[in-house]
Amino acid sequence: EFQAYSFIPEIGTDVLGTEVLATQQGYVWLVLPGGDGLLVLDTKGTLLDTSDDEYKVLVNEEGKGGLPVEWINCIEEDLDGEIWVGTLQGPAIFYSPEAIFNSDEFDAQQILIEQDGNIQVLLETENITCIEIDGANRKWIGTQHSGAFLMSDDGVEQIQHFTADNSPLLSNNILDI
Protein backbone atom coordinates (compact mmCIF):
# COMPACT_ATOMS: atom_id res chain seq x y z
CA GLU A 1 0.00 0.00 0.00
CA PHE A 2 1.36 3.43 -0.91
CA GLN A 3 1.36 6.36 1.50
CA ALA A 4 1.70 9.97 0.34
CA TYR A 5 3.37 12.51 2.61
CA SER A 6 2.42 16.15 2.19
CA PHE A 7 3.02 17.39 5.74
CA ILE A 8 6.67 18.29 5.27
CA PRO A 9 6.70 22.05 4.62
CA GLU A 10 10.47 22.30 3.98
CA ILE A 11 10.23 20.26 0.82
CA GLY A 12 6.75 21.12 -0.48
CA THR A 13 4.05 18.83 -1.75
CA ASP A 14 5.23 18.01 -5.28
CA VAL A 15 8.78 16.88 -4.50
CA LEU A 16 9.93 13.40 -5.38
CA GLY A 17 13.15 12.15 -3.86
CA THR A 18 15.93 11.02 -6.15
CA GLU A 19 16.78 8.03 -3.93
CA VAL A 20 15.01 6.38 -1.00
CA LEU A 21 16.59 4.17 1.66
CA ALA A 22 14.70 2.27 4.38
CA THR A 23 17.15 1.40 7.18
CA GLN A 24 17.54 -1.21 9.91
CA GLN A 25 16.36 1.37 12.48
CA GLY A 26 13.09 1.80 10.58
CA TYR A 27 13.92 5.27 9.30
CA VAL A 28 13.31 6.36 5.72
CA TRP A 29 16.08 8.47 4.17
CA LEU A 30 15.23 10.52 1.10
CA VAL A 31 17.70 12.34 -1.13
CA LEU A 32 16.10 15.68 -1.91
CA PRO A 33 16.44 16.89 -5.51
CA GLY A 34 18.25 20.02 -6.60
CA GLY A 35 20.83 20.10 -3.83
CA ASP A 36 18.41 20.42 -0.93
CA GLY A 37 20.08 17.82 1.32
CA LEU A 38 18.46 14.78 2.92
CA LEU A 39 15.17 14.12 4.63
CA VAL A 40 15.00 11.49 7.37
CA LEU A 41 11.57 10.23 8.39
CA ASP A 42 10.65 8.15 11.44
CA THR A 43 7.17 6.71 11.00
CA LYS A 44 7.31 5.12 14.49
CA GLY A 45 6.32 1.86 12.83
CA THR A 46 2.91 3.22 11.87
CA LEU A 47 3.27 3.99 8.19
CA LEU A 48 -0.40 4.81 7.61
CA ASP A 49 -0.72 7.02 10.72
CA THR A 50 1.24 10.23 10.06
CA SER A 51 0.18 11.90 13.32
CA ASP A 52 3.14 10.42 15.27
CA ASP A 53 5.79 10.82 12.54
CA GLU A 54 8.98 12.80 13.03
CA TYR A 55 11.31 14.11 10.35
CA LYS A 56 14.47 16.11 9.96
CA VAL A 57 15.92 17.82 6.94
CA LEU A 58 19.72 17.50 6.97
CA VAL A 59 21.77 20.23 5.30
CA ASN A 60 25.36 21.49 5.29
CA GLU A 61 25.10 23.54 8.48
CA GLU A 62 26.79 22.47 11.69
CA GLY A 63 24.21 21.01 14.06
CA LYS A 64 21.73 20.47 11.22
CA GLY A 65 23.34 17.52 9.45
CA GLY A 66 26.84 18.87 8.85
CA LEU A 67 26.96 17.62 5.27
CA PRO A 68 29.98 18.81 3.26
CA VAL A 69 27.51 20.10 0.63
CA GLU A 70 23.76 19.80 0.22
CA TRP A 71 23.99 18.19 -3.23
CA ILE A 72 23.62 14.46 -2.52
CA ASN A 73 23.90 11.79 -5.21
CA CYS A 74 23.42 8.58 -3.25
CA ILE A 75 22.96 6.99 0.16
CA GLU A 76 23.66 3.50 1.44
CA GLU A 77 23.48 1.73 4.80
CA ASP A 78 26.42 -0.48 5.69
CA LEU A 79 26.33 -3.72 7.70
CA ASP A 80 26.97 -1.79 10.94
CA GLY A 81 23.92 0.43 10.35
CA GLU A 82 26.02 3.46 9.45
CA ILE A 83 24.69 5.68 6.65
CA TRP A 84 27.15 6.52 3.86
CA VAL A 85 26.25 9.58 1.79
CA GLY A 86 27.79 10.33 -1.61
CA THR A 87 28.19 14.08 -2.18
CA LEU A 88 29.86 16.39 -4.67
CA GLN A 89 32.76 16.63 -2.18
CA GLY A 90 33.37 13.02 -1.22
CA PRO A 91 31.57 10.65 1.11
CA ALA A 92 30.10 11.60 4.48
CA ILE A 93 29.02 9.16 7.17
CA PHE A 94 26.36 9.22 9.86
CA TYR A 95 27.95 6.84 12.39
CA SER A 96 25.01 6.70 14.82
CA PRO A 97 21.91 7.37 12.75
CA GLU A 98 19.65 6.19 15.58
CA ALA A 99 20.63 9.39 17.43
CA ILE A 100 19.20 11.64 14.73
CA PHE A 101 15.92 12.13 16.59
CA ASN A 102 17.48 12.05 20.08
CA SER A 103 19.81 15.02 19.65
CA ASP A 104 19.45 18.58 18.42
CA GLU A 105 22.94 18.52 16.95
CA PHE A 106 23.65 15.55 14.78
CA ASP A 107 26.23 15.87 12.03
CA ALA A 108 27.79 13.68 9.35
CA GLN A 109 31.53 13.05 9.49
CA GLN A 110 34.08 12.76 6.74
CA ILE A 111 36.93 10.26 6.97
CA LEU A 112 40.42 11.65 7.48
CA ILE A 113 43.23 9.73 5.81
CA GLU A 114 46.98 10.19 5.57
CA GLN A 115 48.36 10.48 2.06
CA ASP A 116 51.96 11.35 1.29
CA GLY A 117 52.43 12.52 4.90
CA ASN A 118 49.43 14.87 4.76
CA ILE A 119 46.09 14.48 6.52
CA GLN A 120 43.17 15.02 4.19
CA VAL A 121 39.51 14.14 3.75
CA LEU A 122 38.82 10.88 1.89
CA LEU A 123 38.01 11.62 -1.77
CA GLU A 124 37.12 15.23 -0.92
CA THR A 125 37.57 16.46 -4.49
CA GLU A 126 35.50 13.64 -5.98
CA ASN A 127 31.85 13.71 -7.03
CA ILE A 128 30.58 10.45 -5.52
CA THR A 129 27.97 8.97 -7.87
CA CYS A 130 27.23 5.64 -6.16
CA ILE A 131 28.12 3.59 -3.11
CA GLU A 132 27.60 -0.13 -2.59
CA ILE A 133 28.42 -2.31 0.41
CA ASP A 134 29.66 -5.88 -0.06
CA GLY A 135 29.36 -8.88 2.28
CA ALA A 136 32.61 -7.94 4.07
CA ASN A 137 31.19 -4.43 4.74
CA ARG A 138 33.71 -2.94 2.31
CA LYS A 139 32.66 0.18 0.45
CA TRP A 140 32.59 0.29 -3.36
CA ILE A 141 32.56 3.96 -4.30
CA GLY A 142 31.91 5.17 -7.84
CA THR A 143 32.97 8.64 -8.97
CA GLN A 144 32.15 10.92 -11.87
CA HIS A 145 35.71 11.25 -13.19
CA SER A 146 38.07 8.90 -11.33
CA GLY A 147 36.58 5.43 -11.72
CA ALA A 148 35.69 3.21 -8.76
CA PHE A 149 37.35 2.72 -5.40
CA LEU A 150 37.16 -0.34 -3.17
CA MET A 151 37.66 0.80 0.43
CA SER A 152 38.06 -1.10 3.70
CA ASP A 153 35.03 -1.49 5.96
CA ASP A 154 35.92 1.69 7.88
CA GLY A 155 36.79 3.59 4.70
CA VAL A 156 40.34 4.37 5.81
CA GLU A 157 42.25 1.96 3.57
CA GLN A 158 42.05 1.92 -0.22
CA ILE A 159 42.06 -1.70 -1.37
CA GLN A 160 41.70 -1.11 -5.11
CA HIS A 161 41.26 1.77 -7.53
CA PHE A 162 39.65 0.75 -10.82
CA THR A 163 39.91 3.03 -13.86
CA ALA A 164 39.41 2.68 -17.59
CA ASP A 165 43.21 2.34 -17.88
CA ASN A 166 43.73 -0.54 -15.43
CA SER A 167 40.49 -2.53 -15.66
CA PRO A 168 37.69 -3.46 -18.08
CA LEU A 169 35.78 -0.27 -17.20
CA LEU A 170 34.65 1.54 -20.34
CA SER A 171 34.78 4.96 -18.67
CA ASN A 172 35.89 6.61 -15.44
CA ASN A 173 32.35 7.99 -15.05
CA ILE A 174 30.72 5.36 -12.84
CA LEU A 175 26.92 5.54 -12.81
CA ASP A 176 26.16 2.46 -10.74
CA ILE A 177 27.90 -0.45 -9.03
PDB file of N, CA and C in Angstrom, residues 36-127:
ATOM      1  N   ASP A  36      19.098  19.993  -2.153  1.00  0.00           N
ATOM      2  CA  ASP A  36      18.412  20.417  -0.932  1.00  0.00           C
ATOM      3  C   ASP A  36      18.691  19.520   0.267  1.00  0.00           C
ATOM      4  N   GLY A  37      19.686  18.637   0.185  1.00  0.00           N
ATOM      5  CA  GLY A  37      20.082  17.820   1.322  1.00  0.00           C
ATOM      6  C   GLY A  37      19.339  16.505   1.403  1.00  0.00           C
ATOM      7  N   LEU A  38      19.109  16.063   2.635  1.00  0.00           N
ATOM      8  CA  LEU A  38      18.461  14.784   2.924  1.00  0.00           C
ATOM      9  C   LEU A  38      17.267  15.003   3.845  1.00  0.00           C
ATOM     10  N   LEU A  39      16.282  14.159   3.689  1.00  0.00           N
ATOM     11  CA  LEU A  39      15.165  14.123   4.629  1.00  0.00           C
ATOM     12  C   LEU A  39      15.202  12.768   5.312  1.00  0.00           C
ATOM     13  N   VAL A  40      15.073  12.744   6.632  1.00  0.00           N
ATOM     14  CA  VAL A  40      15.001  11.489   7.374  1.00  0.00           C
ATOM     15  C   VAL A  40      13.649  11.462   8.069  1.00  0.00           C
ATOM     16  N   LEU A  41      12.920  10.377   7.866  1.00  0.00           N
ATOM     17  CA  LEU A  41      11.567  10.234   8.386  1.00  0.00           C
ATOM     18  C   LEU A  41      11.505   9.042   9.321  1.00  0.00           C
ATOM     19  N   ASP A  42      10.917   9.240  10.496  1.00  0.00           N
ATOM     20  CA  ASP A  42      10.651   8.155  11.436  1.00  0.00           C
ATOM     21  C   ASP A  42       9.142   8.008  11.535  1.00  0.00           C
ATOM     22  N   THR A  43       8.615   6.930  10.996  1.00  0.00           N
ATOM     23  CA  THR A  43       7.167   6.711  11.002  1.00  0.00           C
ATOM     24  C   THR A  43       6.693   6.071  12.304  1.00  0.00           C
ATOM     25  N   LYS A  44       7.617   5.782  13.207  1.00  0.00           N
ATOM     26  CA  LYS A  44       7.314   5.123  14.492  1.00  0.00           C
ATOM     27  C   LYS A  44       6.651   3.758  14.288  1.00  0.00           C
ATOM     28  N   GLY A  45       6.893   3.167  13.116  1.00  0.00           N
ATOM     29  CA  GLY A  45       6.325   1.855  12.832  1.00  0.00           C
ATOM     30  C   GLY A  45       4.858   1.884  12.431  1.00  0.00           C
ATOM     31  N   THR A  46       4.316   3.078  12.254  1.00  0.00           N
ATOM     32  CA  THR A  46       2.906   3.217  11.869  1.00  0.00           C
ATOM     33  C   THR A  46       2.841   4.000  10.567  1.00  0.00           C
ATOM     34  N   LEU A  47       3.151   3.338   9.482  1.00  0.00           N
ATOM     35  CA  LEU A  47       3.271   3.993   8.191  1.00  0.00           C
ATOM     36  C   LEU A  47       2.009   4.733   7.770  1.00  0.00           C
ATOM     37  N   LEU A  48       0.839   4.189   8.062  1.00  0.00           N
ATOM     38  CA  LEU A  48      -0.405   4.812   7.614  1.00  0.00           C
ATOM     39  C   LEU A  48      -0.925   5.881   8.572  1.00  0.00           C
ATOM     40  N   ASP A  49      -0.323   5.988   9.761  1.00  0.00           N
ATOM     41  CA  ASP A  49      -0.717   7.022  10.725  1.00  0.00           C
ATOM     42  C   ASP A  49       0.391   8.065  10.784  1.00  0.00           C
ATOM     43  N   THR A  50       0.200   9.200  10.117  1.00  0.00           N
ATOM     44  CA  THR A  50       1.240  10.228  10.060  1.00  0.00           C
ATOM     45  C   THR A  50       1.241  11.143  11.278  1.00  0.00           C
ATOM     46  N   SER A  51       0.284  10.980  12.184  1.00  0.00           N
ATOM     47  CA  SER A  51       0.183  11.901  13.322  1.00  0.00           C
ATOM     48  C   SER A  51       1.347  11.764  14.299  1.00  0.00           C
ATOM     49  N   ASP A  52       2.024  10.619  14.337  1.00  0.00           N
ATOM     50  CA  ASP A  52       3.138  10.423  15.270  1.00  0.00           C
ATOM     51  C   ASP A  52       4.505  10.496  14.589  1.00  0.00           C
ATOM     52  N   ASP A  53       4.528  10.806  13.301  1.00  0.00           N
ATOM     53  CA  ASP A  53       5.785  10.824  12.545  1.00  0.00           C
ATOM     54  C   ASP A  53       6.675  11.996  12.953  1.00  0.00           C
ATOM     55  N   GLU A  54       7.984  11.756  12.850  1.00  0.00           N
ATOM     56  CA  GLU A  54       8.985  12.800  13.033  1.00  0.00           C
ATOM     57  C   GLU A  54       9.861  12.831  11.789  1.00  0.00           C
ATOM     58  N   TYR A  55      10.395  13.998  11.473  1.00  0.00           N
ATOM     59  CA  TYR A  55      11.310  14.105  10.354  1.00  0.00           C
ATOM     60  C   TYR A  55      12.326  15.201  10.627  1.00  0.00           C
ATOM     61  N   LYS A  56      13.446  15.079   9.945  1.00  0.00           N
ATOM     62  CA  LYS A  56      14.473  16.114   9.963  1.00  0.00           C
ATOM     63  C   LYS A  56      15.009  16.280   8.556  1.00  0.00           C
ATOM     64  N   VAL A  57      15.255  17.520   8.186  1.00  0.00           N
ATOM     65  CA  VAL A  57      15.923  17.823   6.936  1.00  0.00           C
ATOM     66  C   VAL A  57      17.373  18.115   7.290  1.00  0.00           C
ATOM     67  N   LEU A  58      18.293  17.370   6.680  1.00  0.00           N
ATOM     68  CA  LEU A  58      19.715  17.501   6.971  1.00  0.00           C
ATOM     69  C   LEU A  58      20.375  18.300   5.856  1.00  0.00           C
ATOM     70  N   VAL A  59      21.122  19.321   6.253  1.00  0.00           N
ATOM     71  CA  VAL A  59      21.768  20.227   5.299  1.00  0.00           C
ATOM     72  C   VAL A  59      23.247  20.377   5.658  1.00  0.00           C
ATOM     73  N   ASN A  60      23.917  21.347   5.057  1.00  0.00           N
ATOM     74  CA  ASN A  60      25.360  21.489   5.287  1.00  0.00           C
ATOM     75  C   ASN A  60      25.690  22.503   6.375  1.00  0.00           C
ATOM     76  N   GLU A  61      24.825  22.669   7.338  1.00  0.00           N
ATOM     77  CA  GLU A  61      25.103  23.537   8.479  1.00  0.00           C
ATOM     78  C   GLU A  61      25.453  22.692   9.695  1.00  0.00           C
ATOM     79  N   GLU A  62      26.406  23.167  10.468  1.00  0.00           N
ATOM     80  CA  GLU A  62      26.789  22.473  11.692  1.00  0.00           C
ATOM     81  C   GLU A  62      25.590  22.405  12.630  1.00  0.00           C
ATOM     82  N   GLY A  63      25.347  21.215  13.176  1.00  0.00           N
ATOM     83  CA  GLY A  63      24.213  21.009  14.062  1.00  0.00           C
ATOM     84  C   GLY A  63      22.916  20.695  13.338  1.00  0.00           C
ATOM     85  N   LYS A  64      22.933  20.759  12.014  1.00  0.00           N
ATOM     86  CA  LYS A  64      21.733  20.472  11.216  1.00  0.00           C
ATOM     87  C   LYS A  64      22.035  19.438  10.132  1.00  0.00           C
ATOM     88  N   GLY A  65      22.962  18.567  10.403  1.00  0.00           N
ATOM     89  CA  GLY A  65      23.340  17.524   9.453  1.00  0.00           C
ATOM     90  C   GLY A  65      24.815  17.547   9.131  1.00  0.00           C
ATOM     91  N   GLY A  66      25.402  18.734   9.066  1.00  0.00           N
ATOM     92  CA  GLY A  66      26.840  18.871   8.849  1.00  0.00           C
ATOM     93  C   GLY A  66      27.344  18.247   7.564  1.00  0.00           C
ATOM     94  N   LEU A  67      26.517  18.179   6.551  1.00  0.00           N
ATOM     95  CA  LEU A  67      26.955  17.617   5.274  1.00  0.00           C
ATOM     96  C   LEU A  67      28.009  18.523   4.646  1.00  0.00           C
ATOM     97  N   PRO A  68      28.972  17.955   3.901  1.00  0.00           N
ATOM     98  CA  PRO A  68      29.976  18.809   3.257  1.00  0.00           C
ATOM     99  C   PRO A  68      29.339  19.763   2.253  1.00  0.00           C
ATOM    100  N   VAL A  69      28.325  19.298   1.555  1.00  0.00           N
ATOM    101  CA  VAL A  69      27.514  20.097   0.633  1.00  0.00           C
ATOM    102  C   VAL A  69      26.105  19.517   0.661  1.00  0.00           C
ATOM    103  N   GLU A  70      25.129  20.288   0.206  1.00  0.00           N
ATOM    104  CA  GLU A  70      23.757  19.799   0.223  1.00  0.00           C
ATOM    105  C   GLU A  70      23.396  18.981  -1.009  1.00  0.00           C
ATOM    106  N   TRP A  71      24.270  18.972  -2.029  1.00  0.00           N
ATOM    107  CA  TRP A  71      23.989  18.189  -3.226  1.00  0.00           C
ATOM    108  C   TRP A  71      24.402  16.747  -2.959  1.00  0.00           C
ATOM    109  N   ILE A  72      23.407  15.864  -2.849  1.00  0.00           N
ATOM    110  CA  ILE A  72      23.623  14.461  -2.521  1.00  0.00           C
ATOM    111  C   ILE A  72      23.280  13.624  -3.752  1.00  0.00           C
ATOM    112  N   ASN A  73      24.151  12.687  -4.088  1.00  0.00           N
ATOM    113  CA  ASN A  73      23.899  11.794  -5.214  1.00  0.00           C
ATOM    114  C   ASN A  73      23.359  10.438  -4.796  1.00  0.00           C
ATOM    115  N   CYS A  74      23.797   9.943  -3.633  1.00  0.00           N
ATOM    116  CA  CYS A  74      23.423   8.583  -3.246  1.00  0.00           C
ATOM    117  C   CYS A  74      23.559   8.397  -1.740  1.00  0.00           C
ATOM    118  N   ILE A  75      22.858   7.383  -1.247  1.00  0.00           N
ATOM    119  CA  ILE A  75      22.959   6.994   0.159  1.00  0.00           C
ATOM    120  C   ILE A  75      22.945   5.477   0.237  1.00  0.00           C
ATOM    121  N   GLU A  76      23.615   4.942   1.250  1.00  0.00           N
ATOM    122  CA  GLU A  76      23.657   3.499   1.440  1.00  0.00           C
ATOM    123  C   GLU A  76      23.888   3.207   2.915  1.00  0.00           C
ATOM    124  N   GLU A  77      23.264   2.161   3.415  1.00  0.00           N
ATOM    125  CA  GLU A  77      23.475   1.727   4.797  1.00  0.00           C
ATOM    126  C   GLU A  77      24.445   0.556   4.792  1.00  0.00           C
ATOM    127  N   ASP A  78      25.470   0.627   5.648  1.00  0.00           N
ATOM    128  CA  ASP A  78      26.416  -0.479   5.694  1.00  0.00           C
ATOM    129  C   ASP A  78      25.952  -1.539   6.692  1.00  0.00           C
ATOM    130  N   LEU A  79      26.720  -2.603   6.844  1.00  0.00           N
ATOM    131  CA  LEU A  79      26.331  -3.719   7.697  1.00  0.00           C
ATOM    132  C   LEU A  79      26.324  -3.367   9.174  1.00  0.00           C
ATOM    133  N   ASP A  80      26.979  -2.264   9.554  1.00  0.00           N
ATOM    134  CA  ASP A  80      26.975  -1.787  10.938  1.00  0.00           C
ATOM    135  C   ASP A  80      25.836  -0.808  11.206  1.00  0.00           C
ATOM    136  N   GLY A  81      25.015  -0.523  10.195  1.00  0.00           N
ATOM    137  CA  GLY A  81      23.918   0.426  10.345  1.00  0.00           C
ATOM    138  C   GLY A  81      24.326   1.873  10.145  1.00  0.00           C
ATOM    139  N   GLU A  82      25.565   2.099   9.726  1.00  0.00           N
ATOM    140  CA  GLU A  82      26.019   3.464   9.449  1.00  0.00           C
ATOM    141  C   GLU A  82      25.530   3.880   8.065  1.00  0.00           C
ATOM    142  N   ILE A  83      25.203   5.172   7.911  1.00  0.00           N
ATOM    143  CA  ILE A  83      24.692   5.681   6.652  1.00  0.00           C
ATOM    144  C   ILE A  83      25.807   6.407   5.918  1.00  0.00           C
ATOM    145  N   TRP A  84      26.119   5.933   4.713  1.00  0.00           N
ATOM    146  CA  TRP A  84      27.148   6.521   3.857  1.00  0.00           C
ATOM    147  C   TRP A  84      26.443   7.365   2.806  1.00  0.00           C
ATOM    148  N   VAL A  85      26.879   8.612   2.681  1.00  0.00           N
ATOM    149  CA  VAL A  85      26.249   9.576   1.792  1.00  0.00           C
ATOM    150  C   VAL A  85      27.270  10.008   0.743  1.00  0.00           C
ATOM    151  N   GLY A  86      26.907   9.899  -0.528  1.00  0.00           N
ATOM    152  CA  GLY A  86      27.790  10.333  -1.607  1.00  0.00           C
ATOM    153  C   GLY A  86      27.449  11.752  -2.016  1.00  0.00           C
ATOM    154  N   THR A  87      28.413  12.667  -1.883  1.00  0.00           N
ATOM    155  CA  THR A  87      28.186  14.084  -2.175  1.00  0.00           C
ATOM    156  C   THR A  87      29.108  14.540  -3.306  1.00  0.00           C
ATOM    157  N   LEU A  88      28.973  15.798  -3.672  1.00  0.00           N
ATOM    158  CA  LEU A  88      29.864  16.394  -4.674  1.00  0.00           C
ATOM    159  C   LEU A  88      31.279  16.575  -4.138  1.00  0.00           C
ATOM    160  N   GLN A  89      31.438  16.463  -2.811  1.00  0.00           N
ATOM    161  CA  GLN A  89      32.757  16.626  -2.185  1.00  0.00           C
ATOM    162  C   GLN A  89      33.100  15.421  -1.323  1.00  0.00           C
ATOM    163  N   GLY A  90      32.992  14.243  -1.907  1.00  0.00           N
ATOM    164  CA  GLY A  90      33.375  13.022  -1.216  1.00  0.00           C
ATOM    165  C   GLY A  90      32.263  12.420  -0.386  1.00  0.00           C
ATOM    166  N   PRO A  91      32.570  11.296   0.266  1.00  0.00           N
ATOM    167  CA  PRO A  91      31.569  10.645   1.111  1.00  0.00           C
ATOM    168  C   PRO A  91      31.496  11.283   2.494  1.00  0.00           C
ATOM    169  N   ALA A  92      30.328  11.188   3.092  1.00  0.00           N
ATOM    170  CA  ALA A  92      30.103  11.601   4.480  1.00  0.00           C
ATOM    171  C   ALA A  92      29.358  10.462   5.161  1.00  0.00           C
ATOM    172  N   ILE A  93      29.585  10.295   6.454  1.00  0.00           N
ATOM    173  CA  ILE A  93      29.018   9.155   7.165  1.00  0.00           C
ATOM    174  C   ILE A  93      28.282   9.623   8.410  1.00  0.00           C
ATOM    175  N   PHE A  94      27.088   9.059   8.601  1.00  0.00           N
ATOM    176  CA  PHE A  94      26.364   9.216   9.862  1.00  0.00           C
ATOM    177  C   PHE A  94      26.634   7.935  10.645  1.00  0.00           C
ATOM    178  N   TYR A  95      27.505   8.027  11.653  1.00  0.00           N
ATOM    179  CA  TYR A  95      27.947   6.844  12.386  1.00  0.00           C
ATOM    180  C   TYR A  95      26.905   6.304  13.351  1.00  0.00           C
ATOM    181  N   SER A  96      26.060   7.138  13.889  1.00  0.00           N
ATOM    182  CA  SER A  96      25.012   6.704  14.817  1.00  0.00           C
ATOM    183  C   SER A  96      23.674   7.276  14.375  1.00  0.00           C
ATOM    184  N   PRO A  97      23.130   6.775  13.278  1.00  0.00           N
ATOM    185  CA  PRO A  97      21.908   7.370  12.750  1.00  0.00           C
ATOM    186  C   PRO A  97      20.712   7.256  13.686  1.00  0.00           C
ATOM    187  N   GLU A  98      20.759   6.319  14.622  1.00  0.00           N
ATOM    188  CA  GLU A  98      19.651   6.194  15.575  1.00  0.00           C
ATOM    189  C   GLU A  98      19.549   7.420  16.484  1.00  0.00           C
ATOM    190  N   ALA A  99      20.621   8.202  16.578  1.00  0.00           N
ATOM    191  CA  ALA A  99      20.626   9.395  17.430  1.00  0.00           C
ATOM    192  C   ALA A  99      20.033  10.619  16.743  1.00  0.00           C
ATOM    193  N   ILE A 100      19.650  10.484  15.497  1.00  0.00           N
ATOM    194  CA  ILE A 100      19.203  11.640  14.727  1.00  0.00           C
ATOM    195  C   ILE A 100      17.990  12.327  15.358  1.00  0.00           C
ATOM    196  N   PHE A 101      17.112  11.553  15.982  1.00  0.00           N
ATOM    197  CA  PHE A 101      15.922  12.130  16.592  1.00  0.00           C
ATOM    198  C   PHE A 101      16.074  12.305  18.099  1.00  0.00           C
ATOM    199  N   ASN A 102      17.242  11.934  18.643  1.00  0.00           N
ATOM    200  CA  ASN A 102      17.483  12.054  20.077  1.00  0.00           C
ATOM    201  C   ASN A 102      18.398  13.211  20.432  1.00  0.00           C
ATOM    202  N   SER A 103      18.857  13.955  19.416  1.00  0.00           N
ATOM    203  CA  SER A 103      19.809  15.022  19.654  1.00  0.00           C
ATOM    204  C   SER A 103      19.492  16.190  18.740  1.00  0.00           C
ATOM    205  N   ASP A 104      19.667  17.393  19.247  1.00  0.00           N
ATOM    206  CA  ASP A 104      19.447  18.576  18.422  1.00  0.00           C
ATOM    207  C   ASP A 104      20.587  18.799  17.445  1.00  0.00           C
ATOM    208  N   GLU A 105      21.771  18.333  17.805  1.00  0.00           N
ATOM    209  CA  GLU A 105      22.938  18.520  16.947  1.00  0.00           C
ATOM    210  C   GLU A 105      23.474  17.163  16.525  1.00  0.00           C
ATOM    211  N   PHE A 106      23.233  16.840  15.298  1.00  0.00           N
ATOM    212  CA  PHE A 106      23.647  15.551  14.778  1.00  0.00           C
ATOM    213  C   PHE A 106      24.248  15.762  13.400  1.00  0.00           C
ATOM    214  N   ASP A 107      25.542  15.547  13.269  1.00  0.00           N
ATOM    215  CA  ASP A 107      26.229  15.865  12.029  1.00  0.00           C
ATOM    216  C   ASP A 107      26.940  14.661  11.422  1.00  0.00           C
ATOM    217  N   ALA A 108      27.017  14.673  10.089  1.00  0.00           N
ATOM    218  CA  ALA A 108      27.793  13.679   9.354  1.00  0.00           C
ATOM    219  C   ALA A 108      29.278  13.955   9.568  1.00  0.00           C
ATOM    220  N   GLN A 109      30.069  12.933   9.376  1.00  0.00           N
ATOM    221  CA  GLN A 109      31.526  13.049   9.493  1.00  0.00           C
ATOM    222  C   GLN A 109      32.153  12.644   8.172  1.00  0.00           C
ATOM    223  N   GLN A 110      33.302  13.208   7.878  1.00  0.00           N
ATOM    224  CA  GLN A 110      34.085  12.757   6.743  1.00  0.00           C
ATOM    225  C   GLN A 110      35.316  12.048   7.285  1.00  0.00           C
ATOM    226  N   ILE A 111      35.802  11.082   6.536  1.00  0.00           N
ATOM    227  CA  ILE A 111      36.932  10.263   6.968  1.00  0.00           C
ATOM    228  C   ILE A 111      38.231  10.988   6.661  1.00  0.00           C
ATOM    229  N   LEU A 112      39.084  11.078   7.664  1.00  0.00           N
ATOM    230  CA  LEU A 112      40.418  11.653   7.482  1.00  0.00           C
ATOM    231  C   LEU A 112      41.405  10.527   7.211  1.00  0.00           C
ATOM    232  N   ILE A 113      42.222  10.720   6.167  1.00  0.00           N
ATOM    233  CA  ILE A 113      43.232   9.734   5.813  1.00  0.00           C
ATOM    234  C   ILE A 113      44.582  10.438   5.697  1.00  0.00           C
ATOM    235  N   GLU A 114      45.642   9.645   5.786  1.00  0.00           N
ATOM    236  CA  GLU A 114      46.976  10.191   5.568  1.00  0.00           C
ATOM    237  C   GLU A 114      47.438   9.778   4.183  1.00  0.00           C
ATOM    238  N   GLN A 115      47.843  10.750   3.393  1.00  0.00           N
ATOM    239  CA  GLN A 115      48.356  10.475   2.055  1.00  0.00           C
ATOM    240  C   GLN A 115      49.592  11.324   1.827  1.00  0.00           C
ATOM    241  N   ASP A 116      50.688  10.676   1.530  1.00  0.00           N
ATOM    242  CA  ASP A 116      51.965  11.354   1.295  1.00  0.00           C
ATOM    243  C   ASP A 116      52.358  12.244   2.476  1.00  0.00           C
ATOM    244  N   GLY A 117      52.075  11.779   3.689  1.00  0.00           N
ATOM    245  CA  GLY A 117      52.431  12.518   4.896  1.00  0.00           C
ATOM    246  C   GLY A 117      51.474  13.633   5.261  1.00  0.00           C
ATOM    247  N   ASN A 118      50.426  13.820   4.477  1.00  0.00           N
ATOM    248  CA  ASN A 118      49.434  14.868   4.758  1.00  0.00           C
ATOM    249  C   ASN A 118      48.109  14.244   5.182  1.00  0.00           C
ATOM    250  N   ILE A 119      47.427  14.903   6.099  1.00  0.00           N
ATOM    251  CA  ILE A 119      46.092  14.476   6.517  1.00  0.00           C
ATOM    252  C   ILE A 119      45.090  15.193   5.636  1.00  0.00           C
ATOM    253  N   GLN A 120      44.185  14.415   5.044  1.00  0.00           N
ATOM    254  CA  GLN A 120      43.167  15.018   4.186  1.00  0.00           C
ATOM    255  C   GLN A 120      41.877  14.217   4.289  1.00  0.00           C
ATOM    256  N   VAL A 121      40.810  14.786   3.761  1.00  0.00           N
ATOM    257  CA  VAL A 121      39.507  14.135   3.752  1.00  0.00           C
ATOM    258  C   VAL A 121      39.462  13.129   2.608  1.00  0.00           C
ATOM    259  N   LEU A 122      38.930  11.937   2.881  1.00  0.00           N
ATOM    260  CA  LEU A 122      38.819  10.884   1.889  1.00  0.00           C
ATOM    261  C   LEU A 122      38.026  11.358   0.671  1.00  0.00           C
ATOM    262  N   LEU A 123      38.645  11.319  -0.490  1.00  0.00           N
ATOM    263  CA  LEU A 123      38.012  11.619  -1.774  1.00  0.00           C
ATOM    264  C   LEU A 123      37.281  12.962  -1.790  1.00  0.00           C
ATOM    265  N   GLU A 124      37.814  13.950  -1.077  1.00  0.00           N
ATOM    266  CA  GLU A 124      37.115  15.228  -0.916  1.00  0.00           C
ATOM    267  C   GLU A 124      36.935  16.025  -2.207  1.00  0.00           C
ATOM    268  N   THR A 125      37.726  15.737  -3.229  1.00  0.00           N
ATOM    269  CA  THR A 125      37.566  16.458  -4.486  1.00  0.00           C
ATOM    270  C   THR A 125      36.767  15.642  -5.503  1.00  0.00           C
ATOM    271  N   GLU A 126      36.225  14.524  -5.076  1.00  0.00           N
ATOM    272  CA  GLU A 126      35.500  13.636  -5.985  1.00  0.00           C
ATOM    273  C   GLU A 126      33.990  13.796  -5.848  1.00  0.00           C
ATOM    274  N   ASN A 127      33.311  13.760  -6.978  1.00  0.00           N
ATOM    275  CA  ASN A 127      31.853  13.713  -7.025  1.00  0.00           C
ATOM    276  C   ASN A 127      31.470  12.243  -6.915  1.00  0.00           C
TER     277      ASN A 127
END
